Short mmCIF file of C-alpha atoms in Angstrom, two decimals:
data_model
loop_
_atom_site.label_atom_id
_atom_site.label_comp_id
_atom_site.label_asym_id
_atom_site.label_seq_id
_atom_site.Cartn_x
_atom_site.Cartn_y
_atom_site.Cartn_z
CA UNK A 1 90.59 103.32 105.26
CA UNK A 2 87.47 101.90 106.87
CA UNK A 3 85.96 102.92 110.21
CA UNK A 4 84.97 99.24 110.90
CA UNK A 5 85.66 95.70 109.60
CA UNK A 6 84.20 95.06 106.12
CA UNK A 7 82.55 92.01 104.69
CA UNK A 8 84.66 90.16 102.16
CA UNK A 9 82.95 91.54 99.15
CA UNK A 10 83.56 95.08 100.22
CA UNK A 11 87.20 94.68 101.16
CA UNK A 12 89.97 96.29 99.21
CA UNK A 13 92.00 93.85 97.13
CA UNK A 14 95.75 94.17 96.28
CA UNK A 15 97.67 92.34 93.53
CA UNK A 16 97.35 92.27 89.81
CA UNK A 17 97.52 94.66 86.86
CA UNK A 18 95.84 97.55 88.52
CA UNK A 19 97.71 97.48 91.89
CA UNK A 20 100.81 95.26 92.34
CA UNK A 21 101.90 93.52 89.21
CA UNK A 22 103.85 90.28 89.67
CA UNK A 23 100.96 88.93 91.91
CA UNK A 24 97.70 87.38 90.97
CA UNK A 25 94.55 89.58 90.94
CA UNK A 26 93.17 90.08 94.41
CA UNK A 27 96.11 88.21 95.94
CA UNK A 28 95.27 89.77 99.37
CA UNK A 29 92.13 91.45 100.84
CA UNK A 30 91.82 93.87 103.77
CA UNK A 31 89.75 96.47 105.49
CA UNK A 32 92.44 99.08 105.17
CA UNK A 33 94.90 99.27 102.29
CA UNK A 34 97.49 101.32 100.50
CA UNK A 35 99.24 100.85 97.13
CA UNK A 36 101.97 102.69 95.33
CA UNK A 37 103.53 102.53 91.93
CA UNK A 38 106.65 103.95 90.42
CA UNK A 39 106.98 103.70 86.59
CA UNK A 40 109.81 105.01 84.48
CA UNK A 41 108.81 105.09 80.71
CA UNK A 42 110.80 105.34 77.54
CA UNK A 43 110.00 107.90 74.86
CA UNK A 44 107.60 106.76 72.28
CA UNK A 45 109.19 104.56 69.59
CA UNK A 46 106.46 105.42 67.03
CA UNK A 47 104.08 108.22 66.64
CA UNK A 48 106.65 111.05 67.22
CA UNK A 49 105.62 112.96 64.12
CA UNK A 50 102.77 115.61 64.22
CA UNK A 51 100.76 113.44 61.77
CA UNK A 52 101.39 110.22 63.61
CA UNK A 53 100.07 111.14 67.17
CA UNK A 54 97.57 108.31 67.18
CA UNK A 55 100.32 105.71 67.57
CA UNK A 56 102.38 105.24 70.68
CA UNK A 57 104.68 102.44 71.81
CA UNK A 58 106.84 102.58 74.89
CA UNK A 59 108.84 100.32 77.18
CA UNK A 60 108.88 100.84 81.00
CA UNK A 61 110.30 99.56 84.18
CA UNK A 62 108.26 99.60 87.36
CA UNK A 63 108.23 99.09 91.17
CA UNK A 64 104.91 98.35 92.86
CA UNK A 65 103.89 98.05 96.55
CA UNK A 66 100.83 97.27 98.51
CA UNK A 67 99.86 96.68 102.11
CA UNK A 68 96.49 95.53 103.40
CA UNK A 69 95.24 95.03 107.04
CA UNK A 70 92.21 93.38 108.72
CA UNK A 71 90.85 95.37 111.56
CA UNK A 72 89.44 92.40 113.57
CA UNK A 73 91.32 89.18 112.39
CA UNK A 74 89.88 85.81 113.29
CA UNK A 75 92.06 83.47 115.41
CA UNK A 76 94.82 82.31 113.07
CA UNK A 77 94.14 84.83 110.43
CA UNK A 78 97.07 87.06 109.33
CA UNK A 79 96.22 90.68 110.33
CA UNK A 80 98.21 92.23 107.56
CA UNK A 81 99.77 91.44 104.28
CA UNK A 82 102.44 93.16 102.21
CA UNK A 83 103.18 92.91 98.47
CA UNK A 84 106.26 94.13 96.73
CA UNK A 85 107.29 93.78 93.07
CA UNK A 86 109.60 95.00 90.31
CA UNK A 87 109.39 94.45 86.69
CA UNK A 88 109.32 95.65 83.06
CA UNK A 89 106.91 95.86 80.20
CA UNK A 90 105.68 97.43 77.05
CA UNK A 91 102.47 99.26 76.13
CA UNK A 92 101.22 100.42 72.76
CA UNK A 93 98.33 102.34 71.15
CA UNK A 94 97.82 101.93 67.37
CA UNK A 95 95.49 103.67 64.96
CA UNK A 96 94.13 105.63 67.90
CA UNK A 97 91.76 102.74 69.05
CA UNK A 98 93.74 99.52 69.52
CA UNK A 99 95.79 99.04 72.73
CA UNK A 100 97.90 96.31 74.26
CA UNK A 101 100.33 95.70 77.10
CA UNK A 102 102.71 93.05 78.25
CA UNK A 103 104.18 93.10 81.79
CA UNK A 104 106.64 90.76 83.54
CA UNK A 105 106.53 91.26 87.28
CA UNK A 106 108.76 89.63 89.83
CA UNK A 107 107.31 89.44 93.31
CA UNK A 108 109.87 90.19 95.91
CA UNK A 109 107.76 88.79 98.79
CA UNK A 110 106.18 85.39 98.93
CA UNK A 111 102.94 84.81 97.25
CA UNK A 112 100.00 83.34 99.09
CA UNK A 113 100.16 80.34 96.59
CA UNK A 114 103.64 79.62 98.09
CA UNK A 115 105.52 80.29 94.90
CA UNK A 116 108.53 82.28 95.74
CA UNK A 117 110.04 84.86 93.31
CA UNK A 118 108.55 83.37 90.16
CA UNK A 119 107.90 85.98 87.55
CA UNK A 120 104.25 86.52 86.42
CA UNK A 121 103.60 87.33 82.73
CA UNK A 122 100.35 89.25 82.09
CA UNK A 123 98.99 90.80 78.91
CA UNK A 124 95.85 92.57 77.88
CA UNK A 125 94.40 93.90 74.67
CA UNK A 126 91.55 96.40 74.35
CA UNK A 127 89.89 98.82 72.02
CA UNK A 128 88.39 102.18 72.79
CA UNK A 129 86.22 104.31 70.45
#
């Protein structure tokens, strides 16, 4: 929450892997925002033994939501925007350093690009040491 309108580069962004999957990164911007995620995960399919704890592979289903609002919208500018999606994915960690995820998110509300209810597939790979 902001006490005054923010310049574009300081606004909160919603949409994308970190906030509301199924939408493009920074699908919407606002001075005030809130996001929420509910994720139900399977037990690990690998790495269940004591000697194999460095490996982890799970499937999950999720529901994401976000809302942004602009404190002083310009004429013709939408004062608020809502995002809502559901989906599923998989995430893994192997050899304690290599990670990857694949998500399929289905937006339940219209995207700013005009595409309606088209699933968005996103993946990422990373390493940590």
